[in-house]
PDB file of C-alpha atoms and ligand atoms in Angstrom:
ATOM      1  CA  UNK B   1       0.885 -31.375  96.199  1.00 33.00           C
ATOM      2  CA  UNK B   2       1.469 -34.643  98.597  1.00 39.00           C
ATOM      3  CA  UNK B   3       0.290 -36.789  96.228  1.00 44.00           C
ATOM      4  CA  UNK B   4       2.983 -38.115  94.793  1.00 47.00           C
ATOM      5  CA  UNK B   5       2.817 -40.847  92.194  1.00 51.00           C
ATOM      6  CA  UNK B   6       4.764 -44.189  92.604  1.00 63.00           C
ATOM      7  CA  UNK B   7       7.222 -43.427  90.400  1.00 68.00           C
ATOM      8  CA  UNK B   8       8.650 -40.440  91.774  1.00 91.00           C
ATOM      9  CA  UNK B   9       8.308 -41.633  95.446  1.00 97.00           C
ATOM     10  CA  UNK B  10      11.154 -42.193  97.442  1.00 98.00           C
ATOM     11  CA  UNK B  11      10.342 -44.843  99.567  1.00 98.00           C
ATOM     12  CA  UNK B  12       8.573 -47.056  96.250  1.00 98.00           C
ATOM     13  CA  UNK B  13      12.436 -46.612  95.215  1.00 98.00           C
ATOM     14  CA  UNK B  14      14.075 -48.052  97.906  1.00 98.00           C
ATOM     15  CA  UNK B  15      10.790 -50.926  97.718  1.00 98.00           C
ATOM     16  CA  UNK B  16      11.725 -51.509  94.200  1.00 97.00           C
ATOM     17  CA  UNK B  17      15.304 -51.796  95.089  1.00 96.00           C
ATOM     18  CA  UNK B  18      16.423 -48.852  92.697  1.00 96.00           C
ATOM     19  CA  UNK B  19      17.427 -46.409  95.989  1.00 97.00           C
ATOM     20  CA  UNK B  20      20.174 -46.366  97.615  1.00 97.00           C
ATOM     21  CA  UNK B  21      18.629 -47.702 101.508  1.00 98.00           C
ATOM     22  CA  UNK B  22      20.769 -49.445 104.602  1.00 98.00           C
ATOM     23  CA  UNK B  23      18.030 -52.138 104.450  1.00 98.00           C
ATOM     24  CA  UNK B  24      17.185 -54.103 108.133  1.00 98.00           C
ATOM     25  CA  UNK B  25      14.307 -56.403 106.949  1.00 98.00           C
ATOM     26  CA  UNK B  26      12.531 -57.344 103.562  1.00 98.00           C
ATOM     27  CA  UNK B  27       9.299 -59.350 103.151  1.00 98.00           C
ATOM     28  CA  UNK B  28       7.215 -59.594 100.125  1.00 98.00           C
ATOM     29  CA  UNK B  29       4.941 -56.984 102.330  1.00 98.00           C
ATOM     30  CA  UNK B  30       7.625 -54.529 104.274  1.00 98.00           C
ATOM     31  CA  UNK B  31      10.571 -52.976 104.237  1.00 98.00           C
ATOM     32  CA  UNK B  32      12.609 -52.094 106.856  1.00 98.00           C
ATOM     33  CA  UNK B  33      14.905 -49.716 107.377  1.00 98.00           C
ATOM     34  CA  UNK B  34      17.730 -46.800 108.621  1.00 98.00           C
ATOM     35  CA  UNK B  35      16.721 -43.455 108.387  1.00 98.00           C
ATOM     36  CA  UNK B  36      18.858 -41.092 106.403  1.00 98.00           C
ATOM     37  CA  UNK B  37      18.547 -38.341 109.086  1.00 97.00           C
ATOM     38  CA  UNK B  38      18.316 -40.012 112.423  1.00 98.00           C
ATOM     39  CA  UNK B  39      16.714 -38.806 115.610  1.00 96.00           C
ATOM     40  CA  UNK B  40      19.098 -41.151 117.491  1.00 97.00           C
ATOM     41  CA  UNK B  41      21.868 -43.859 116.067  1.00 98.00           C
ATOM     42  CA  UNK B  42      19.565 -46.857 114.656  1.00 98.00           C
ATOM     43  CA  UNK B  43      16.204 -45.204 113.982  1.00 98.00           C
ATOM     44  CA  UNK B  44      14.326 -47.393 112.009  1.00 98.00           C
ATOM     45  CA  UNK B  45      11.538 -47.045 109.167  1.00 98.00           C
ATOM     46  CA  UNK B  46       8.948 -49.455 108.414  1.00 98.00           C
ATOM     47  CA  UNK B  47       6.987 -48.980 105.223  1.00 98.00           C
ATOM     48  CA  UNK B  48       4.601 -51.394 102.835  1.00 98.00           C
ATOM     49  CA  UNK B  49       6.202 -52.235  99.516  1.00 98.00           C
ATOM     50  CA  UNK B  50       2.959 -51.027  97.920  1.00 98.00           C
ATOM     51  CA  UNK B  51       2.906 -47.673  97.597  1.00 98.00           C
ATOM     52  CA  UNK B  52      -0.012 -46.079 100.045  1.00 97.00           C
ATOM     53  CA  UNK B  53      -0.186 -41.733 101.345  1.00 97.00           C
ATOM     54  CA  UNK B  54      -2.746 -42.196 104.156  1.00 97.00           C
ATOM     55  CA  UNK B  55      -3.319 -44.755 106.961  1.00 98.00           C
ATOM     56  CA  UNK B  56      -7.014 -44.526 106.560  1.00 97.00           C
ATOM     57  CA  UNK B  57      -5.817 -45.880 102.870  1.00 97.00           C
ATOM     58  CA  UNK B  58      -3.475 -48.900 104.564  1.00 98.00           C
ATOM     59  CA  UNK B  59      -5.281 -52.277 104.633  1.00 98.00           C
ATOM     60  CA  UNK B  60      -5.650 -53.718 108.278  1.00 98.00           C
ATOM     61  CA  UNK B  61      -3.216 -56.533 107.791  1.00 98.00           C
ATOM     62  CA  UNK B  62      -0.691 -54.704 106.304  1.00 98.00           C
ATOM     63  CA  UNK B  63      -0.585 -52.165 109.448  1.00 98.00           C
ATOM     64  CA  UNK B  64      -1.089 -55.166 112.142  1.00 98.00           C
ATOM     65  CA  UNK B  65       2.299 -56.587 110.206  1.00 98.00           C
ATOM     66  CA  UNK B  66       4.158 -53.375 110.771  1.00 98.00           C
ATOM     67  CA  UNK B  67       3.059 -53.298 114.246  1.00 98.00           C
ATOM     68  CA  UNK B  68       4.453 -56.815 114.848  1.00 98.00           C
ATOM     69  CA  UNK B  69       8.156 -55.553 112.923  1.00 98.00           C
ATOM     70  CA  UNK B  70       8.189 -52.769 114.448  1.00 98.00           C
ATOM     71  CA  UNK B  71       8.176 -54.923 118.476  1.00 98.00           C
ATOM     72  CA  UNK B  72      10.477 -57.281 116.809  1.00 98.00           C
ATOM     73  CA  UNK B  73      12.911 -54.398 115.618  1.00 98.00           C
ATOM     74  CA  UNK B  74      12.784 -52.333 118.965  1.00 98.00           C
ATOM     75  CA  UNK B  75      13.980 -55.842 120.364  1.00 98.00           C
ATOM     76  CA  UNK B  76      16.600 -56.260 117.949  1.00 98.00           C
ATOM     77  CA  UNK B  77      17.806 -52.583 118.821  1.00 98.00           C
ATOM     78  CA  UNK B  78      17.953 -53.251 122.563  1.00 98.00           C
ATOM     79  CA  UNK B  79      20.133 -56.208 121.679  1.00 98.00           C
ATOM     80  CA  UNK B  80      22.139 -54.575 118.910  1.00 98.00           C
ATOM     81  CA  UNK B  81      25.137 -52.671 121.055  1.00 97.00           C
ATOM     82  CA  UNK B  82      23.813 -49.384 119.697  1.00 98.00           C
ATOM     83  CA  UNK B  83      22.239 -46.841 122.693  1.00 98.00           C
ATOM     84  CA  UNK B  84      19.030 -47.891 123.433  1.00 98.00           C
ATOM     85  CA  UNK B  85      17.246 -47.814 126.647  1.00 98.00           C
ATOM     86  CA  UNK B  86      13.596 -47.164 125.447  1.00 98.00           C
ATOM     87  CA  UNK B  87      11.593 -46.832 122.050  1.00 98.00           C
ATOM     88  CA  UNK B  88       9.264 -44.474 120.412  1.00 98.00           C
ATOM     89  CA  UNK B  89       6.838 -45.415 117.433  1.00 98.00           C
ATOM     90  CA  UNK B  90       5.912 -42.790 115.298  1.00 98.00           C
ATOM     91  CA  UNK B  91       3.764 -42.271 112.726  1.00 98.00           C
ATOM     92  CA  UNK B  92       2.817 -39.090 111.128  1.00 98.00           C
ATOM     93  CA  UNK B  93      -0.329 -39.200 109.256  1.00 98.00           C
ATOM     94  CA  UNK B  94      -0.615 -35.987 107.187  1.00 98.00           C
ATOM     95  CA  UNK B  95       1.246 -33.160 106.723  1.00 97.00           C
ATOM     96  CA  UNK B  96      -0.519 -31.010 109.807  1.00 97.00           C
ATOM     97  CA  UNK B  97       0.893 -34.204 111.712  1.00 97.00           C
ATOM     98  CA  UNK B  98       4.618 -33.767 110.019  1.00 95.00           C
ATOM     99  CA  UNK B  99       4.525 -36.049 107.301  1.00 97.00           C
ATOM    100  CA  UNK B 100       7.343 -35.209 104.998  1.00 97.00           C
ATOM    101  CA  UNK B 101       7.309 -38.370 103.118  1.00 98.00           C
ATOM    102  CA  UNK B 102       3.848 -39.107 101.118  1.00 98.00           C
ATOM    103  CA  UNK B 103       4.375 -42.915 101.955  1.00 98.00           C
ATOM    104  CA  UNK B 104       2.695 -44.704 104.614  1.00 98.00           C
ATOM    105  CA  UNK B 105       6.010 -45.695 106.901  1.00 98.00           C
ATOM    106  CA  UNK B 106       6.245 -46.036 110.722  1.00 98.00           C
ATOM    107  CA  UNK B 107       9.184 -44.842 112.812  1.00 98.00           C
ATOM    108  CA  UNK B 108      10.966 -46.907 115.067  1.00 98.00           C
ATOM    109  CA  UNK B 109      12.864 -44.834 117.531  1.00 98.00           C
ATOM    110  CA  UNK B 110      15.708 -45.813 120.331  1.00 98.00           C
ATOM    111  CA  UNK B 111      15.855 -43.862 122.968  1.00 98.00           C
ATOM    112  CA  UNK B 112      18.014 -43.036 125.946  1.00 97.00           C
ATOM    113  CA  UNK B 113      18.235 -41.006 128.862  1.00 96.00           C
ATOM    114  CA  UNK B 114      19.117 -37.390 127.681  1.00 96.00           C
ATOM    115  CA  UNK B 115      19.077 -37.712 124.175  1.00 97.00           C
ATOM    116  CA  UNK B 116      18.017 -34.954 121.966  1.00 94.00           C
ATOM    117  CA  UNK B 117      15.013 -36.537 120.950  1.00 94.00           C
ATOM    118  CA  UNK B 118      11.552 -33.937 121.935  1.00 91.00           C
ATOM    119  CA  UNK B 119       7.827 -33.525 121.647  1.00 88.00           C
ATOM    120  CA  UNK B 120       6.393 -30.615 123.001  1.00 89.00           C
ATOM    121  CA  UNK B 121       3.238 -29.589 123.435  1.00 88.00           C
ATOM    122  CA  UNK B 122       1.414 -28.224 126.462  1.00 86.00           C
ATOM    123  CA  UNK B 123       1.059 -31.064 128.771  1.00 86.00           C
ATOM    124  CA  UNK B 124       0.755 -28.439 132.114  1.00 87.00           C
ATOM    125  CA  UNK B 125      -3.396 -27.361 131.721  1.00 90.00           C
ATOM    126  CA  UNK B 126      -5.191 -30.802 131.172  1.00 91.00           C
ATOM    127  CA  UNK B 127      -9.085 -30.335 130.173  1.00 94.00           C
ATOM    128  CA  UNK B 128     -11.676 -30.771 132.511  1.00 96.00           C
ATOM    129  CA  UNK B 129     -13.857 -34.128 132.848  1.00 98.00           C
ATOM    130  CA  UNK B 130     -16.561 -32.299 131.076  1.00 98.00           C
ATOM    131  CA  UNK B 131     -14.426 -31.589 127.864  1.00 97.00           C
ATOM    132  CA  UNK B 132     -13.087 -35.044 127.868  1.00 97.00           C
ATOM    133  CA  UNK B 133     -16.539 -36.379 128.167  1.00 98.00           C
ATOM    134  CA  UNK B 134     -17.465 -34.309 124.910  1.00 98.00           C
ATOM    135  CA  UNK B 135     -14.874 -35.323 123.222  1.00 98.00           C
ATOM    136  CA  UNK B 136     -15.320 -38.813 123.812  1.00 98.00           C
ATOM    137  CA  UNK B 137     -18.680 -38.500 122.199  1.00 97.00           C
ATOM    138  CA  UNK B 138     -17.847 -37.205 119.237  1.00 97.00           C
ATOM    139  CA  UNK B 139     -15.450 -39.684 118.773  1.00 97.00           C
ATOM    140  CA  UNK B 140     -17.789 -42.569 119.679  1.00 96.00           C
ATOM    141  CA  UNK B 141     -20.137 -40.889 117.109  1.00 96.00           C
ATOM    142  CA  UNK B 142     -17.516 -40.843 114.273  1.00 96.00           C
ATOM    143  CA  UNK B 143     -16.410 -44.320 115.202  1.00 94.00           C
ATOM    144  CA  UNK B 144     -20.143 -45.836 115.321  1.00 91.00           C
ATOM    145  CA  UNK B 145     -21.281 -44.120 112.196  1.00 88.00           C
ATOM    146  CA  UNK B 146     -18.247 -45.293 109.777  1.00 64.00           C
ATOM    147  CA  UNK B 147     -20.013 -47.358 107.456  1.00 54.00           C
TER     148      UNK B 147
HETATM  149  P1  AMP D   1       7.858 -38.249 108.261  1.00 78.49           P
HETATM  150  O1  AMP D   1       7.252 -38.251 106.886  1.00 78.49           O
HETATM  151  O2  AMP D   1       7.939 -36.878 108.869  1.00 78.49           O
HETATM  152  O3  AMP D   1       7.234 -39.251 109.193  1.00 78.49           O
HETATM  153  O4  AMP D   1       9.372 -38.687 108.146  1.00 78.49           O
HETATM  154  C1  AMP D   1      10.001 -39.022 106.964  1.00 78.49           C
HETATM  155  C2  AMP D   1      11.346 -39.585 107.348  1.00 78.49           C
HETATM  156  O5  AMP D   1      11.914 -40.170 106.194  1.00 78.49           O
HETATM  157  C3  AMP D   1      12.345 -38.552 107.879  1.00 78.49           C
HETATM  158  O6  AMP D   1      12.767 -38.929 109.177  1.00 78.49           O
HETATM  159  C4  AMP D   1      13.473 -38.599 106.853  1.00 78.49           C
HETATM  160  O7  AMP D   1      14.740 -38.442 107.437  1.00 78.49           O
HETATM  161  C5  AMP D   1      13.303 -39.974 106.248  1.00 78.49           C
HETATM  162  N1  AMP D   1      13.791 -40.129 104.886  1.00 78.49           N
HETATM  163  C6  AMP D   1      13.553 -39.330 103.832  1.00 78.49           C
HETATM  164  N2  AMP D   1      14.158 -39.810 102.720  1.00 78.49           N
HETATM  165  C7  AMP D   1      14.786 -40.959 103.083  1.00 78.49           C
HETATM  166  C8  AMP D   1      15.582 -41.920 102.413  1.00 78.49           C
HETATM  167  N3  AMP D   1      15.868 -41.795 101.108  1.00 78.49           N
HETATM  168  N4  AMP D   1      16.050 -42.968 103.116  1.00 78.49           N
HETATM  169  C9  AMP D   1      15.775 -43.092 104.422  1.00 78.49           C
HETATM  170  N5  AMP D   1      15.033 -42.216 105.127  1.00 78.49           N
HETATM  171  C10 AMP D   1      14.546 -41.156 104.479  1.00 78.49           C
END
């Protein structure tokens, strides 16, 4: 199952300082830092100390803080001699949405022309108004009836 306790979750490890992370930034809220299997040289995690699985589950200040780390960690990227000509964020929120790790982290992603870096999907047949339209109101409905 994904729902892995604190104590046997990676990232509460490296929180907790007991694993072994190349650390970028610690708060008393976040942590920030390398990935152990980047996309490119420099990709960055951002994760909440506290250990939470879902973003419906993350309080609303804690993701409007890793928003703001993760613009002031793209800048420090551009400025830190490693490639980086663009940035990705990227979070994966379930596993149908390729969440390998069951805590709540956001990826921070440089990017340059040509790298190896890919998400496909296909982009060539967009819907029609009609569908879009449809869509939109089921999503307006969800939205509006969230208590
Ligand atoms: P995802 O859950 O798919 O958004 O991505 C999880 C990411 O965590 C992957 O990119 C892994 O390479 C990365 N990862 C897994 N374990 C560690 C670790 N111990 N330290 C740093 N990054 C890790």
């Amino acid at each position: 199952m994904n729902d892995l306790s604190s104590t046997a979750c990676v990232f509460c490890a490296i929180a907790s300082g007991t694993g072994d992370a190349s650390l970028v930034y610690e708060d008393p809220l976040l942590i920030g830092f390398l990935d152990i299997n980047p996309v490119n040289e420099g990709h960055l995690l951002i994760a909440p100390k506290s250990h939470v699985q879902d973003l419906a589950d993350l309080p609303p200040e804690t993701l409007a803080a890793m928003a703001t780390l993760a613009q002031r960690l793209a800048a420090g990227l551009r400025l830190s001699g490693l490639r980086c000509e663009g940035v990705n964020l990227f979070y994966a929120d379930g596993e149908a949405a390729g969440q390998e790790v069951f805590h709540s982290h956001l990826h921070v992603i440089p990017r340059y022309d040509g790298d190896p870096f890919q998400i496909t999907a296909d982009w060539d047949s967009p819907p029609s108004r009609s569908t879009l339209d449809r869509h939109a109101d089921l999503i307006r409905e969800a939205l509006y009836s969230r208590s």
